[in-house]
CSV table of C-alpha atoms in Angstrom, one decimal:
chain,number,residue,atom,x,y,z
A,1,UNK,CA,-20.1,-83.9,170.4
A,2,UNK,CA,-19.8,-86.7,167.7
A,3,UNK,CA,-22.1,-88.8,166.7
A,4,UNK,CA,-21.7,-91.8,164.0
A,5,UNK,CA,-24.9,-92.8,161.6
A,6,UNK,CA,-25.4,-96.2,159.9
A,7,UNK,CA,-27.6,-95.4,156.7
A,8,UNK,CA,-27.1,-96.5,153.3
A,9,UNK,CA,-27.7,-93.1,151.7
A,10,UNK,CA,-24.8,-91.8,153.6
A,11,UNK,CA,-23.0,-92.6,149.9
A,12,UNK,CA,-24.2,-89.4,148.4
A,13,UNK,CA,-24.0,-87.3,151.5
A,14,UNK,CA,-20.5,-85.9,152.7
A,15,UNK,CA,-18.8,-88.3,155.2
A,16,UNK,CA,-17.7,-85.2,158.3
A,17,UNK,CA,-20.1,-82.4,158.8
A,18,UNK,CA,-19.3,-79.8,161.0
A,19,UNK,CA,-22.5,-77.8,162.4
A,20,UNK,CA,-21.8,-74.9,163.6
A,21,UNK,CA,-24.8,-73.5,165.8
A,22,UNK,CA,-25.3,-71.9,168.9
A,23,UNK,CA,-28.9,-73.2,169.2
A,24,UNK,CA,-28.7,-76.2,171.3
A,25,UNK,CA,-32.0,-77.5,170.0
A,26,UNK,CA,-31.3,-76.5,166.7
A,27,UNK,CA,-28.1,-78.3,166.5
A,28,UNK,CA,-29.5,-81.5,168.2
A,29,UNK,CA,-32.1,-81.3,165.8
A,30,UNK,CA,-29.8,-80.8,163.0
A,31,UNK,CA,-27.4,-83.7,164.4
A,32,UNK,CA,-30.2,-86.1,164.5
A,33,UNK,CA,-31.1,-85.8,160.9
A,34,UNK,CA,-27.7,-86.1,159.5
A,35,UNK,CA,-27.2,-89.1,161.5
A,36,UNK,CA,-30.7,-90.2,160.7
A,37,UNK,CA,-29.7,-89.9,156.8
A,38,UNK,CA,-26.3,-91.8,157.1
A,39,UNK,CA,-23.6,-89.2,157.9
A,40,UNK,CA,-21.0,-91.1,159.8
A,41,UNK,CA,-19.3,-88.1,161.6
A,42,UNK,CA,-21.3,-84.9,162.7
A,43,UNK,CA,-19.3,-82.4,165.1
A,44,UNK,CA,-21.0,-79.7,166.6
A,45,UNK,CA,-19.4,-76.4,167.7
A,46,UNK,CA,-21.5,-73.9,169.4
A,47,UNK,CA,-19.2,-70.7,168.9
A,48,UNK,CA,-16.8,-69.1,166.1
A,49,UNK,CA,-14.1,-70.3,168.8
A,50,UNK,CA,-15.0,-74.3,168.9
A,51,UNK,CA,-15.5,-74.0,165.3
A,52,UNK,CA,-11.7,-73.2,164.4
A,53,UNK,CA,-10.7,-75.5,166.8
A,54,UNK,CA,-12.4,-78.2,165.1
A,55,UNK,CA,-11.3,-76.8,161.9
A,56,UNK,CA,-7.6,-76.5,162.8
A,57,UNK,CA,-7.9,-80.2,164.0
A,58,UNK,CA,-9.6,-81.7,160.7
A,59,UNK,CA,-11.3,-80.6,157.6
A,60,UNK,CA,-15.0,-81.2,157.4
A,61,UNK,CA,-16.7,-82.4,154.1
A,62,UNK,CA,-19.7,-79.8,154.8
A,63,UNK,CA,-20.1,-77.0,157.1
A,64,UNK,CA,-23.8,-75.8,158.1
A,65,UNK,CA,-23.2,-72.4,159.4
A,66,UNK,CA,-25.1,-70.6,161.5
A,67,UNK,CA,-24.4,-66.9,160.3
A,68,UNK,CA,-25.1,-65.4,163.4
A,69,UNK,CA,-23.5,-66.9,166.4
A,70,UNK,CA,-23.4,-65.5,169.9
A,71,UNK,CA,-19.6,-64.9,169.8
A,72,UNK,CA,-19.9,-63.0,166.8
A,73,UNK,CA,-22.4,-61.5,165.2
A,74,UNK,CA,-20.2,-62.1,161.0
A,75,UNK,CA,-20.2,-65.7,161.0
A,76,UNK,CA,-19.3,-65.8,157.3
A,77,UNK,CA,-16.1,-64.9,158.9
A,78,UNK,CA,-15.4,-68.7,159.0
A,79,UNK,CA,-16.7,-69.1,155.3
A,80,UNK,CA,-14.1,-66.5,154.1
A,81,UNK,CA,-11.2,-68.2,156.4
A,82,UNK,CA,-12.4,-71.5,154.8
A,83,UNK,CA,-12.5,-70.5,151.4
A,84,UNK,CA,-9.1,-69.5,151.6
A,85,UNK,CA,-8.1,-73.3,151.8
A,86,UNK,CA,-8.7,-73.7,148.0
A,87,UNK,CA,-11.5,-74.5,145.7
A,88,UNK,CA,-12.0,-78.1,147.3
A,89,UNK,CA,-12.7,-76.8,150.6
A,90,UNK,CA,-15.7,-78.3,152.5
A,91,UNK,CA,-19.2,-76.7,150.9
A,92,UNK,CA,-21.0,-74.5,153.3
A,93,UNK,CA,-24.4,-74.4,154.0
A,94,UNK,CA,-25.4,-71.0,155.7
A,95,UNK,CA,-28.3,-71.1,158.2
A,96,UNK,CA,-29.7,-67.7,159.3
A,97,UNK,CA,-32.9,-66.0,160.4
A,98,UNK,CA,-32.2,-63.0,158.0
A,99,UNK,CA,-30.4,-64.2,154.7
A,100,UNK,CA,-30.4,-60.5,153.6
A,101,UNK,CA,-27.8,-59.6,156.1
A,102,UNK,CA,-25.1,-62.1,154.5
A,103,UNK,CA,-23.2,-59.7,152.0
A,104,UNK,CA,-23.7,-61.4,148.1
A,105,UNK,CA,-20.0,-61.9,147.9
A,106,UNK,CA,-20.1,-63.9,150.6
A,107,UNK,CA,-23.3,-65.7,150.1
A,108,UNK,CA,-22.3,-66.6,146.7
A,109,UNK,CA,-19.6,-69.5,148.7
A,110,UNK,CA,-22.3,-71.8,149.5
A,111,UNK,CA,-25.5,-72.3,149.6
A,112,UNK,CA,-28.4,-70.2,152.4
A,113,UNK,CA,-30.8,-72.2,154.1
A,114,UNK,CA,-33.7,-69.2,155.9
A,115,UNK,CA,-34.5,-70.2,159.0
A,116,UNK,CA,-37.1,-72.2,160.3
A,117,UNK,CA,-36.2,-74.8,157.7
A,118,UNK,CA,-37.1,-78.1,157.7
A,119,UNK,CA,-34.0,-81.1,158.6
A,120,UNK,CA,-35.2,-82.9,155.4
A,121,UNK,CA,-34.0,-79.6,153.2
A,122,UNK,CA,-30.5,-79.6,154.8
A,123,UNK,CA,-30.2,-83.5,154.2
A,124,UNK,CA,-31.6,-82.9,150.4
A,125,UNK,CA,-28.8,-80.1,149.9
A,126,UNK,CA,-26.0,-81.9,151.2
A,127,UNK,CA,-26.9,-84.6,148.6
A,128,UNK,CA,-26.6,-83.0,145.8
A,129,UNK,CA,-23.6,-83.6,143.9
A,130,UNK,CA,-22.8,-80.1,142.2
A,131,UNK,CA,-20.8,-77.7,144.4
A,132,UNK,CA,-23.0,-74.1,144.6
A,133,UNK,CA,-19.7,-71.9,145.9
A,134,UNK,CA,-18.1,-69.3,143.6
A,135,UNK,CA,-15.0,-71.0,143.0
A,136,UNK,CA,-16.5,-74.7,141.7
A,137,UNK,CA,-18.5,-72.1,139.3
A,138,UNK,CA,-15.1,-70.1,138.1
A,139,UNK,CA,-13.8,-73.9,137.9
A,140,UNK,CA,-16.4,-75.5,136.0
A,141,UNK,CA,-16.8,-72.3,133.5
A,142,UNK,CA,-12.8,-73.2,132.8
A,143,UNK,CA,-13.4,-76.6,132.4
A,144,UNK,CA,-16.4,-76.3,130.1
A,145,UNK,CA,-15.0,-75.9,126.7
């Protein structure tokens, strides 16, 4: 499903989100506020499958990922696949119920989000300008001299 938002703070916030969440209320809920806050193209995938599909078609800006879809139970699976398109790949927002099962390695790619969190948090994070995943931090420690 795609859906297309008209708000004039959608100039901070990434242009193509991809949700990734097997939660249909969750994702509608998540879908509304992004569109609500100005993000002009939010696709949502409700398995690991969908997701690579969408991924394979076009890159997303952002990625909110549920880490434990019903498909699979690893869903930093598609963090690790994503991360292997370079350090500009899309930033990743992970959204799980237990944030201590996502191994640090791979929680250090984005940013976690512990569910039941409130739309308004996810909008904030997507804001911010900085990039929180390990390789923007390798870059900018290069680039700091």
């Amino acid at each position: 499903m795609k859906r297309s938002g008209n708000n004039k703070a959608a100039k901070k916030l990434p242009p193509h989100v991809l949700v990734v969440e097997d939660d249909a209320i969750l994702s509608m809920t998540i879908e509304n506020a992004l569109a609500d806050a100005g993000v002009g193209k939010i696709e949502l995938c409700g398995s690991t499958e969908t997701a690579l599909e969408a991924l394979r078609r076009k890159r997303p800006d952002a990625i909110v990922l549920d880490v434990h879809l019903s498909d699979r139970d690893d869903g930093w699976a598609i963090a690790e696949l994503v991360r292997t398109l370079g350090p500009d790949g899309p930033r990743i927002i992970f959204s799980t119920g237990s944030p201590e099962d996502i191994p640090e390695e791979i929680a250090a790619l984005g940013c976690v989000l512990e569910k039941p969190y409130d739309s308004a948090d996810l909008v904030e994070l997507l804001g911010r300008p900085e990039r929180t995943g390990i390789f923007s931090r390798l870059r900018g420690a290069l680039t700091t001299n």
